[in-house]
C-alpha cells in the first residue's frame, strides 16, 4: 500500500514580488522558474502516468502511480495560483505560463511513453538530492515573503515523500536502464531550453529583472562542499539500482509533517532565517 498522503492547502499570495526574497535575487528567480515549469511539467507527468496505468500489472505499483498523480496535480494547482498572482502584478508573465504548458504538451505529443516515463524517472530521482539540499540549506536561500517560501518548501517535502514513485513505475513497465541513462542528456537539454525561454520572458515582463543566468548562480550562497556533494548525488541518482528509499532525508521533512499533523497552518510555516532561529 502506498504511504503517500494528499494534503490540500488553500495557498494564499498577497501581491507577491518577483524577487520574493530580496536578499537572494538569483534564488528567487530560480524558484519562480521552477514554479512556472511545475505547472506544465506536472501536467505532463500526470498525462504520462495515466497512459502508463494500463501497462501496470502490480496493484501496489498501480496504487503508487495513482497517488503520485494526485500529489502532482495538487502541486500543479498550487503553483498555478502563485503564477497567476505574479501575473496580476507583472502581466507579461502570462507568456511564461502559456509557453511552459505548450512546450511540455508538445513534448508529450512528439515522444513515446517509454521516453516520458524515463524522463520522469530520471528527473524525479534527481529531486531528492537537489531539493533535499535546498531544504537543508533553507536559511541561506529562503526568506522574504513567507507565503512564497512556504509554498516551495512544502512542494519540495512532497517531492521527497514520493521520491521513488516515478522510477518504480519506469522500472516496472520498461526496466531498461541503458535507455534511461541515455535519455538523461536529452532530458537536461529540454529543461535547459525551457529555462532559457523563461529567462527571456522574465527579462521582458519584470521591470526589475537583473539576474541573467540565475539558473547558474542561484546556489552561490551555499558552501562549496555542499554544492559538490549535491552534484555527486544528483549524478549518482541516475544510476541503476540507486537506493532511493534509503536516502538520508532532511530533518525539516519530518518537522514539516509533524507540524502539519498537529494542525498548524502551513501556508506561512517558514518565517525566514531570523525568525526561524529566534
Ligand atoms: Fe510535484
Ligand atoms: Fe514529483
PDB file of C-alpha atoms and ligand atoms in Angstrom:
ATOM      1  CA  UNK A   1       0.000   0.000   0.000  1.00  0.00           C
ATOM      2  CA  UNK A   2       1.265   3.464  -0.895  1.00  0.00           C
ATOM      3  CA  UNK A   3       2.215   5.677   2.049  1.00  0.00           C
ATOM      4  CA  UNK A   4       1.768   8.914   0.065  1.00  0.00           C
ATOM      5  CA  UNK A   5      -0.705  11.389   1.500  1.00  0.00           C
ATOM      6  CA  UNK A   6      -2.715  14.105  -0.223  1.00  0.00           C
ATOM      7  CA  UNK A   7      -2.606  17.459   1.540  1.00  0.00           C
ATOM      8  CA  UNK A   8      -4.994  20.086   0.251  1.00  0.00           C
ATOM      9  CA  UNK A   9      -3.743  23.507   1.346  1.00  0.00           C
ATOM     10  CA  UNK A  10      -5.516  26.692   0.334  1.00  0.00           C
ATOM     11  CA  UNK A  11      -2.405  28.716  -0.579  1.00  0.00           C
ATOM     12  CA  UNK A  12      -2.775  32.483  -0.417  1.00  0.00           C
ATOM     13  CA  UNK A  13      -0.494  35.047  -2.053  1.00  0.00           C
ATOM     14  CA  UNK A  14      -0.675  38.705  -1.215  1.00  0.00           C
ATOM     15  CA  UNK A  15       0.548  40.549  -4.341  1.00  0.00           C
ATOM     16  CA  UNK A  16       3.869  38.627  -4.384  1.00  0.00           C
ATOM     17  CA  UNK A  17       7.007  40.237  -5.717  1.00  0.00           C
ATOM     18  CA  UNK A  18       9.123  38.513  -8.368  1.00  0.00           C
ATOM     19  CA  UNK A  19      12.109  38.817  -6.041  1.00  0.00           C
ATOM     20  CA  UNK A  20      10.189  37.392  -3.082  1.00  0.00           C
ATOM     21  CA  UNK A  21      13.450  37.123  -1.135  1.00  0.00           C
ATOM     22  CA  UNK A  22      15.185  40.455  -1.813  1.00  0.00           C
ATOM     23  CA  UNK A  23      18.301  39.206  -0.023  1.00  0.00           C
ATOM     24  CA  UNK A  24      18.690  36.461  -2.610  1.00  0.00           C
ATOM     25  CA  UNK A  25      17.524  37.607  -6.025  1.00  0.00           C
ATOM     26  CA  UNK A  26      19.101  34.802  -8.087  1.00  0.00           C
ATOM     27  CA  UNK A  27      17.487  32.135  -5.931  1.00  0.00           C
ATOM     28  CA  UNK A  28      14.114  33.959  -6.096  1.00  0.00           C
ATOM     29  CA  UNK A  29      14.282  33.970  -9.917  1.00  0.00           C
ATOM     30  CA  UNK A  30      15.286  30.294  -9.929  1.00  0.00           C
ATOM     31  CA  UNK A  31      12.324  29.398  -7.685  1.00  0.00           C
ATOM     32  CA  UNK A  32       9.960  31.333  -9.939  1.00  0.00           C
ATOM     33  CA  UNK A  33      11.284  29.430 -12.954  1.00  0.00           C
ATOM     34  CA  UNK A  34      10.573  26.171 -11.092  1.00  0.00           C
ATOM     35  CA  UNK A  35       7.073  27.433 -10.260  1.00  0.00           C
ATOM     36  CA  UNK A  36       6.204  28.219 -13.898  1.00  0.00           C
ATOM     37  CA  UNK A  37       7.782  24.970 -15.095  1.00  0.00           C
ATOM     38  CA  UNK A  38       5.953  22.931 -12.456  1.00  0.00           C
ATOM     39  CA  UNK A  39       2.546  23.805 -13.909  1.00  0.00           C
ATOM     40  CA  UNK A  40       3.421  22.372 -17.344  1.00  0.00           C
ATOM     41  CA  UNK A  41       5.782  19.642 -16.130  1.00  0.00           C
ATOM     42  CA  UNK A  42       3.423  18.126 -13.590  1.00  0.00           C
ATOM     43  CA  UNK A  43       0.546  18.198 -16.079  1.00  0.00           C
ATOM     44  CA  UNK A  44       2.887  16.340 -18.499  1.00  0.00           C
ATOM     45  CA  UNK A  45       3.776  13.801 -15.792  1.00  0.00           C
ATOM     46  CA  UNK A  46       0.111  13.197 -14.963  1.00  0.00           C
ATOM     47  CA  UNK A  47      -0.751  12.517 -18.622  1.00  0.00           C
ATOM     48  CA  UNK A  48       2.144  10.059 -18.965  1.00  0.00           C
ATOM     49  CA  UNK A  49       1.304   8.275 -15.697  1.00  0.00           C
ATOM     50  CA  UNK A  50      -2.336   7.973 -16.782  1.00  0.00           C
ATOM     51  CA  UNK A  51      -1.141   6.317 -20.026  1.00  0.00           C
ATOM     52  CA  UNK A  52       1.131   4.012 -18.003  1.00  0.00           C
ATOM     53  CA  UNK A  53      -1.724   2.736 -15.830  1.00  0.00           C
ATOM     54  CA  UNK A  54      -2.919   0.244 -18.447  1.00  0.00           C
ATOM     55  CA  UNK A  55       0.556  -1.345 -18.593  1.00  0.00           C
ATOM     56  CA  UNK A  56       0.948  -1.788 -14.827  1.00  0.00           C
ATOM     57  CA  UNK A  57       0.250  -5.339 -13.653  1.00  0.00           C
ATOM     58  CA  UNK A  58       1.208  -4.998  -9.965  1.00  0.00           C
ATOM     59  CA  UNK A  59      -1.621  -3.473  -7.847  1.00  0.00           C
ATOM     60  CA  UNK A  60       0.895  -1.872  -5.443  1.00  0.00           C
ATOM     61  CA  UNK A  61       2.675  -0.096  -8.302  1.00  0.00           C
ATOM     62  CA  UNK A  62      -0.681   0.972  -9.714  1.00  0.00           C
ATOM     63  CA  UNK A  63      -1.710   2.499  -6.396  1.00  0.00           C
ATOM     64  CA  UNK A  64       1.651   4.292  -6.100  1.00  0.00           C
ATOM     65  CA  UNK A  65       1.209   5.635  -9.627  1.00  0.00           C
ATOM     66  CA  UNK A  66      -2.274   6.963  -8.844  1.00  0.00           C
ATOM     67  CA  UNK A  67      -1.268   8.539  -5.537  1.00  0.00           C
ATOM     68  CA  UNK A  68       1.779  10.124  -7.203  1.00  0.00           C
ATOM     69  CA  UNK A  69      -0.521  11.621  -9.826  1.00  0.00           C
ATOM     70  CA  UNK A  70      -2.850  13.031  -7.198  1.00  0.00           C
ATOM     71  CA  UNK A  71       0.069  14.701  -5.404  1.00  0.00           C
ATOM     72  CA  UNK A  72       1.454  16.179  -8.634  1.00  0.00           C
ATOM     73  CA  UNK A  73      -1.973  17.512  -9.577  1.00  0.00           C
ATOM     74  CA  UNK A  74      -2.195  19.313  -6.226  1.00  0.00           C
ATOM     75  CA  UNK A  75       1.313  20.772  -6.758  1.00  0.00           C
ATOM     76  CA  UNK A  76       0.461  21.968 -10.248  1.00  0.00           C
ATOM     77  CA  UNK A  77      -2.665  23.752  -8.979  1.00  0.00           C
ATOM     78  CA  UNK A  78      -0.767  25.397  -6.104  1.00  0.00           C
ATOM     79  CA  UNK A  79       1.932  26.749  -8.430  1.00  0.00           C
ATOM     80  CA  UNK A  80      -0.702  27.857 -10.913  1.00  0.00           C
ATOM     81  CA  UNK A  81      -2.198  30.001  -8.154  1.00  0.00           C
ATOM     82  CA  UNK A  82       1.203  31.541  -7.362  1.00  0.00           C
ATOM     83  CA  UNK A  83       1.900  32.119 -11.086  1.00  0.00           C
ATOM     84  CA  UNK A  84      -1.470  33.856 -11.505  1.00  0.00           C
ATOM     85  CA  UNK A  85      -0.678  36.102  -8.532  1.00  0.00           C
ATOM     86  CA  UNK A  86       2.645  37.024 -10.167  1.00  0.00           C
ATOM     87  CA  UNK A  87       0.859  37.621 -13.488  1.00  0.00           C
ATOM     88  CA  UNK A  88      -1.568  40.028 -11.762  1.00  0.00           C
ATOM     89  CA  UNK A  89       1.458  42.114 -10.795  1.00  0.00           C
ATOM     90  CA  UNK A  90       3.525  41.513 -13.980  1.00  0.00           C
ATOM     91  CA  UNK A  91       1.002  40.808 -16.805  1.00  0.00           C
ATOM     92  CA  UNK A  92       3.745  39.868 -19.280  1.00  0.00           C
ATOM     93  CA  UNK A  93       4.408  36.717 -17.245  1.00  0.00           C
ATOM     94  CA  UNK A  94       1.272  35.163 -18.747  1.00  0.00           C
ATOM     95  CA  UNK A  95       3.546  34.249 -21.660  1.00  0.00           C
ATOM     96  CA  UNK A  96       5.795  32.278 -19.275  1.00  0.00           C
ATOM     97  CA  UNK A  97       2.847  30.193 -18.108  1.00  0.00           C
ATOM     98  CA  UNK A  98       1.417  29.661 -21.610  1.00  0.00           C
ATOM     99  CA  UNK A  99       4.779  28.730 -23.141  1.00  0.00           C
ATOM    100  CA  UNK A 100       5.623  26.265 -20.334  1.00  0.00           C
ATOM    101  CA  UNK A 101       2.319  24.452 -20.818  1.00  0.00           C
ATOM    102  CA  UNK A 102       2.726  24.492 -24.630  1.00  0.00           C
ATOM    103  CA  UNK A 103       6.321  23.225 -24.536  1.00  0.00           C
ATOM    104  CA  UNK A 104       5.518  20.291 -22.247  1.00  0.00           C
ATOM    105  CA  UNK A 105       2.334  19.483 -24.221  1.00  0.00           C
ATOM    106  CA  UNK A 106       4.383  19.472 -27.423  1.00  0.00           C
ATOM    107  CA  UNK A 107       6.980  17.211 -25.798  1.00  0.00           C
ATOM    108  CA  UNK A 108       4.203  14.818 -24.788  1.00  0.00           C
ATOM    109  CA  UNK A 109       2.839  14.720 -28.348  1.00  0.00           C
ATOM    110  CA  UNK A 110       6.198  14.206 -30.041  1.00  0.00           C
ATOM    111  CA  UNK A 111       7.682  11.431 -27.859  1.00  0.00           C
ATOM    112  CA  UNK A 112       6.557   7.960 -26.808  1.00  0.00           C
ATOM    113  CA  UNK A 113       5.572   6.621 -23.397  1.00  0.00           C
ATOM    114  CA  UNK A 114       8.955   4.975 -22.794  1.00  0.00           C
ATOM    115  CA  UNK A 115      10.585   8.371 -23.210  1.00  0.00           C
ATOM    116  CA  UNK A 116       8.060  10.057 -20.895  1.00  0.00           C
ATOM    117  CA  UNK A 117       8.417   7.513 -18.084  1.00  0.00           C
ATOM    118  CA  UNK A 118      12.189   7.541 -18.418  1.00  0.00           C
ATOM    119  CA  UNK A 119      12.181  11.388 -18.304  1.00  0.00           C
ATOM    120  CA  UNK A 120      10.068  11.266 -15.160  1.00  0.00           C
ATOM    121  CA  UNK A 121      12.092   8.515 -13.514  1.00  0.00           C
ATOM    122  CA  UNK A 122      15.348  10.376 -14.129  1.00  0.00           C
ATOM    123  CA  UNK A 123      14.163  13.840 -13.177  1.00  0.00           C
ATOM    124  CA  UNK A 124      12.257  12.785 -10.076  1.00  0.00           C
ATOM    125  CA  UNK A 125      15.331  10.817  -8.941  1.00  0.00           C
ATOM    126  CA  UNK A 126      17.425  13.987  -9.101  1.00  0.00           C
ATOM    127  CA  UNK A 127      14.913  15.896  -6.992  1.00  0.00           C
ATOM    128  CA  UNK A 128      15.816  14.296  -3.645  1.00  0.00           C
ATOM    129  CA  UNK A 129      19.484  15.444  -3.750  1.00  0.00           C
ATOM    130  CA  UNK A 130      18.543  18.829  -5.283  1.00  0.00           C
ATOM    131  CA  UNK A 131      15.539  19.700  -3.145  1.00  0.00           C
ATOM    132  CA  UNK A 132      16.966  17.932  -0.081  1.00  0.00           C
ATOM    133  CA  UNK A 133      19.970  20.260  -0.255  1.00  0.00           C
ATOM    134  CA  UNK A 134      17.726  23.305  -0.702  1.00  0.00           C
ATOM    135  CA  UNK A 135      15.627  22.231   2.304  1.00  0.00           C
ATOM    136  CA  UNK A 136      18.713  21.618   4.457  1.00  0.00           C
ATOM    137  CA  UNK A 137      20.173  24.991   3.446  1.00  0.00           C
ATOM    138  CA  UNK A 138      16.847  26.871   3.610  1.00  0.00           C
ATOM    139  CA  UNK A 139      18.171  29.567   5.931  1.00  0.00           C
ATOM    140  CA  UNK A 140      20.804  30.531   3.348  1.00  0.00           C
ATOM    141  CA  UNK A 141      18.333  30.563   0.460  1.00  0.00           C
ATOM    142  CA  UNK A 142      14.759  31.310   1.543  1.00  0.00           C
ATOM    143  CA  UNK A 143      13.357  34.257   3.428  1.00  0.00           C
ATOM    144  CA  UNK A 144      11.440  37.381   2.480  1.00  0.00           C
ATOM    145  CA  UNK A 145       7.813  36.546   1.663  1.00  0.00           C
ATOM    146  CA  UNK A 146       6.816  33.627   3.971  1.00  0.00           C
ATOM    147  CA  UNK A 147       3.855  32.638   1.770  1.00  0.00           C
ATOM    148  CA  UNK A 148       6.088  32.009  -1.236  1.00  0.00           C
ATOM    149  CA  UNK A 149       8.932  30.394   0.749  1.00  0.00           C
ATOM    150  CA  UNK A 150       6.429  28.088   2.466  1.00  0.00           C
ATOM    151  CA  UNK A 151       4.867  27.050  -0.860  1.00  0.00           C
ATOM    152  CA  UNK A 152       8.201  25.887  -2.255  1.00  0.00           C
ATOM    153  CA  UNK A 153       9.316  24.163   0.952  1.00  0.00           C
ATOM    154  CA  UNK A 154       6.025  22.240   1.088  1.00  0.00           C
ATOM    155  CA  UNK A 155       6.394  21.147  -2.535  1.00  0.00           C
ATOM    156  CA  UNK A 156       9.998  20.034  -2.020  1.00  0.00           C
ATOM    157  CA  UNK A 157       8.987  17.991   1.044  1.00  0.00           C
ATOM    158  CA  UNK A 158       6.345  16.202  -1.045  1.00  0.00           C
ATOM    159  CA  UNK A 159       8.839  15.595  -3.862  1.00  0.00           C
ATOM    160  CA  UNK A 160      10.971  13.831  -1.273  1.00  0.00           C
ATOM    161  CA  UNK A 161       7.943  11.928   0.005  1.00  0.00           C
ATOM    162  CA  UNK A 162       7.262  10.459  -3.468  1.00  0.00           C
ATOM    163  CA  UNK A 163      10.941  10.216  -4.482  1.00  0.00           C
ATOM    164  CA  UNK A 164      10.786   6.608  -5.688  1.00  0.00           C
ATOM    165  CA  UNK A 165       7.304   6.564  -7.326  1.00  0.00           C
ATOM    166  CA  UNK A 166       8.305   7.530 -10.889  1.00  0.00           C
ATOM    167  CA  UNK A 167      11.383   5.307 -11.019  1.00  0.00           C
ATOM    168  CA  UNK A 168       9.319   2.415  -9.628  1.00  0.00           C
ATOM    169  CA  UNK A 169       6.780   2.845 -12.438  1.00  0.00           C
ATOM    170  CA  UNK A 170       9.507   3.093 -15.108  1.00  0.00           C
ATOM    171  CA  UNK A 171      11.319   0.015 -13.783  1.00  0.00           C
ATOM    172  CA  UNK A 172       8.062  -1.936 -13.600  1.00  0.00           C
ATOM    173  CA  UNK A 173       6.854  -1.016 -17.112  1.00  0.00           C
ATOM    174  CA  UNK A 174      10.156  -0.901 -19.047  1.00  0.00           C
ATOM    175  CA  UNK A 175      13.108  -1.520 -16.709  1.00  0.00           C
ATOM    176  CA  UNK A 176      15.568  -0.598 -19.456  1.00  0.00           C
ATOM    177  CA  UNK A 177      18.383   1.083 -17.515  1.00  0.00           C
ATOM    178  CA  UNK A 178      20.585   1.759 -20.540  1.00  0.00           C
ATOM    179  CA  UNK A 179      17.772   3.575 -22.364  1.00  0.00           C
ATOM    180  CA  UNK A 180      17.021   5.699 -19.285  1.00  0.00           C
ATOM    181  CA  UNK A 181      20.644   6.661 -18.794  1.00  0.00           C
ATOM    182  CA  UNK A 182      20.963   7.587 -22.478  1.00  0.00           C
ATOM    183  CA  UNK A 183      17.909   9.747 -22.024  1.00  0.00           C
ATOM    184  CA  UNK A 184      19.494  11.886 -19.269  1.00  0.00           C
ATOM    185  CA  UNK A 185      21.242  14.227 -21.723  1.00  0.00           C
ATOM    186  CA  UNK A 186      18.142  14.988 -23.858  1.00  0.00           C
ATOM    187  CA  UNK A 187      16.125  15.443 -20.639  1.00  0.00           C
ATOM    188  CA  UNK A 188      18.612  18.052 -19.355  1.00  0.00           C
ATOM    189  CA  UNK A 189      18.622  19.747 -22.792  1.00  0.00           C
ATOM    190  CA  UNK A 190      14.831  20.023 -22.768  1.00  0.00           C
ATOM    191  CA  UNK A 191      14.803  21.530 -19.267  1.00  0.00           C
ATOM    192  CA  UNK A 192      17.514  23.983 -20.325  1.00  0.00           C
ATOM    193  CA  UNK A 193      15.526  25.061 -23.388  1.00  0.00           C
ATOM    194  CA  UNK A 194      12.529  25.851 -21.181  1.00  0.00           C
ATOM    195  CA  UNK A 195      14.714  27.720 -18.669  1.00  0.00           C
ATOM    196  CA  UNK A 196      16.161  29.923 -21.444  1.00  0.00           C
ATOM    197  CA  UNK A 197      12.644  30.679 -22.681  1.00  0.00           C
ATOM    198  CA  UNK A 198      11.660  31.664 -19.130  1.00  0.00           C
ATOM    199  CA  UNK A 199      14.709  33.888 -18.780  1.00  0.00           C
ATOM    200  CA  UNK A 200      13.691  35.760 -21.964  1.00  0.00           C
ATOM    201  CA  UNK A 201      10.133  36.232 -20.737  1.00  0.00           C
ATOM    202  CA  UNK A 202      11.277  37.324 -17.250  1.00  0.00           C
ATOM    203  CA  UNK A 203      13.574  39.919 -18.852  1.00  0.00           C
ATOM    204  CA  UNK A 204      10.678  41.397 -20.863  1.00  0.00           C
ATOM    205  CA  UNK A 205       7.956  41.140 -18.228  1.00  0.00           C
ATOM    206  CA  UNK A 206       9.654  42.073 -14.956  1.00  0.00           C
ATOM    207  CA  UNK A 207      10.969  45.670 -14.947  1.00  0.00           C
ATOM    208  CA  UNK A 208      13.359  44.994 -12.047  1.00  0.00           C
ATOM    209  CA  UNK A 209      14.789  41.796 -13.604  1.00  0.00           C
ATOM    210  CA  UNK A 210      18.568  41.876 -13.187  1.00  0.00           C
ATOM    211  CA  UNK A 211      19.558  38.261 -12.632  1.00  0.00           C
ATOM    212  CA  UNK A 212      20.669  36.923 -16.004  1.00  0.00           C
ATOM    213  CA  UNK A 213      21.719  33.279 -15.846  1.00  0.00           C
ATOM    214  CA  UNK A 214      20.044  32.825 -12.458  1.00  0.00           C
ATOM    215  CA  UNK A 215      19.992  29.092 -13.210  1.00  0.00           C
ATOM    216  CA  UNK A 216      23.798  29.075 -12.910  1.00  0.00           C
ATOM    217  CA  UNK A 217      24.122  31.441  -9.942  1.00  0.00           C
ATOM    218  CA  UNK A 218      21.187  30.541  -7.663  1.00  0.00           C
ATOM    219  CA  UNK A 219      23.367  28.375  -5.419  1.00  0.00           C
ATOM    220  CA  UNK A 220      26.102  30.923  -4.758  1.00  0.00           C
ATOM    221  CA  UNK A 221      25.246  31.304  -1.014  1.00  0.00           C
ATOM    222  CA  UNK A 222      25.875  27.580  -0.479  1.00  0.00           C
ATOM    223  CA  UNK A 223      29.191  26.242   0.822  1.00  0.00           C
ATOM    224  CA  UNK A 224      31.373  24.747  -1.951  1.00  0.00           C
ATOM    225  CA  UNK A 225      31.497  21.327  -0.292  1.00  0.00           C
ATOM    226  CA  UNK A 226      27.679  21.197  -0.065  1.00  0.00           C
ATOM    227  CA  UNK A 227      27.419  22.023  -3.760  1.00  0.00           C
ATOM    228  CA  UNK A 228      29.966  19.405  -4.727  1.00  0.00           C
ATOM    229  CA  UNK A 229      28.161  16.771  -2.657  1.00  0.00           C
ATOM    230  CA  UNK A 230      24.837  17.714  -4.231  1.00  0.00           C
ATOM    231  CA  UNK A 231      26.354  17.381  -7.731  1.00  0.00           C
ATOM    232  CA  UNK A 232      27.728  13.905  -6.975  1.00  0.00           C
ATOM    233  CA  UNK A 233      24.437  12.772  -5.504  1.00  0.00           C
ATOM    234  CA  UNK A 234      22.464  14.057  -8.483  1.00  0.00           C
ATOM    235  CA  UNK A 235      24.799  12.136 -10.829  1.00  0.00           C
ATOM    236  CA  UNK A 236      24.575   9.000  -8.655  1.00  0.00           C
ATOM    237  CA  UNK A 237      20.759   9.250  -8.539  1.00  0.00           C
ATOM    238  CA  UNK A 238      20.674   8.483 -12.280  1.00  0.00           C
ATOM    239  CA  UNK A 239      22.461   5.141 -11.905  1.00  0.00           C
ATOM    240  CA  UNK A 240      20.529   1.868 -11.970  1.00  0.00           C
ATOM    241  CA  UNK A 241      19.820   0.402  -8.537  1.00  0.00           C
ATOM    242  CA  UNK A 242      20.391   3.726  -6.723  1.00  0.00           C
ATOM    243  CA  UNK A 243      18.811   3.250  -3.254  1.00  0.00           C
ATOM    244  CA  UNK A 244      16.108   5.934  -3.437  1.00  0.00           C
ATOM    245  CA  UNK A 245      14.176   4.606  -0.472  1.00  0.00           C
ATOM    246  CA  UNK A 246      17.072   4.642   1.976  1.00  0.00           C
ATOM    247  CA  UNK A 247      18.437   8.144   1.301  1.00  0.00           C
ATOM    248  CA  UNK A 248      19.115  10.377   4.298  1.00  0.00           C
ATOM    249  CA  UNK A 249      16.199  12.793   4.414  1.00  0.00           C
ATOM    250  CA  UNK A 250      16.317  16.400   5.665  1.00  0.00           C
ATOM    251  CA  UNK A 251      15.240  16.758   9.306  1.00  0.00           C
ATOM    252  CA  UNK A 252      12.847  19.514   8.142  1.00  0.00           C
ATOM    253  CA  UNK A 253      10.879  16.894   6.168  1.00  0.00           C
ATOM    254  CA  UNK A 254       9.882  15.151   9.433  1.00  0.00           C
ATOM    255  CA  UNK A 255       9.384  18.512  11.175  1.00  0.00           C
ATOM    256  CA  UNK A 256       7.087  19.767   8.389  1.00  0.00           C
ATOM    257  CA  UNK A 257       4.914  16.654   8.578  1.00  0.00           C
ATOM    258  CA  UNK A 258       4.774  16.750  12.381  1.00  0.00           C
ATOM    259  CA  UNK A 259       3.648  20.376  12.386  1.00  0.00           C
ATOM    260  CA  UNK A 260       1.072  19.703   9.648  1.00  0.00           C
ATOM    261  CA  UNK A 261      -0.295  16.670  11.529  1.00  0.00           C
ATOM    262  CA  UNK A 262      -0.574  18.830  14.671  1.00  0.00           C
ATOM    263  CA  UNK A 263      -2.931  21.128  12.749  1.00  0.00           C
ATOM    264  CA  UNK A 264      -0.601  24.093  12.165  1.00  0.00           C
ATOM    265  CA  UNK A 265      -1.464  26.449   9.292  1.00  0.00           C
ATOM    266  CA  UNK A 266       1.452  25.656   6.959  1.00  0.00           C
ATOM    267  CA  UNK A 267       0.760  28.472   4.472  1.00  0.00           C
ATOM    268  CA  UNK A 268       3.344  30.644   6.144  1.00  0.00           C
ATOM    269  CA  UNK A 269       5.210  27.913   8.026  1.00  0.00           C
ATOM    270  CA  UNK A 270       8.642  29.191   7.040  1.00  0.00           C
ATOM    271  CA  UNK A 271       9.030  32.620   8.578  1.00  0.00           C
ATOM    272  CA  UNK A 272      12.603  33.186   7.398  1.00  0.00           C
ATOM    273  CA  UNK A 273      16.074  32.646   8.832  1.00  0.00           C
ATOM    274  CA  UNK A 274      15.918  35.308  11.557  1.00  0.00           C
ATOM    275  CA  UNK A 275      12.532  34.385  12.986  1.00  0.00           C
ATOM    276  CA  UNK A 276      13.145  30.660  12.443  1.00  0.00           C
ATOM    277  CA  UNK A 277      16.274  30.905  14.587  1.00  0.00           C
ATOM    278  CA  UNK A 278      14.615  33.019  17.288  1.00  0.00           C
TER     279      UNK A 278
HETATM  280 FE1  LIG B   1       5.495  17.990  -7.628  1.00  0.00          FE
HETATM  281 FE1  LIG B   2       7.286  14.880  -8.243  1.00  0.00          FE
END
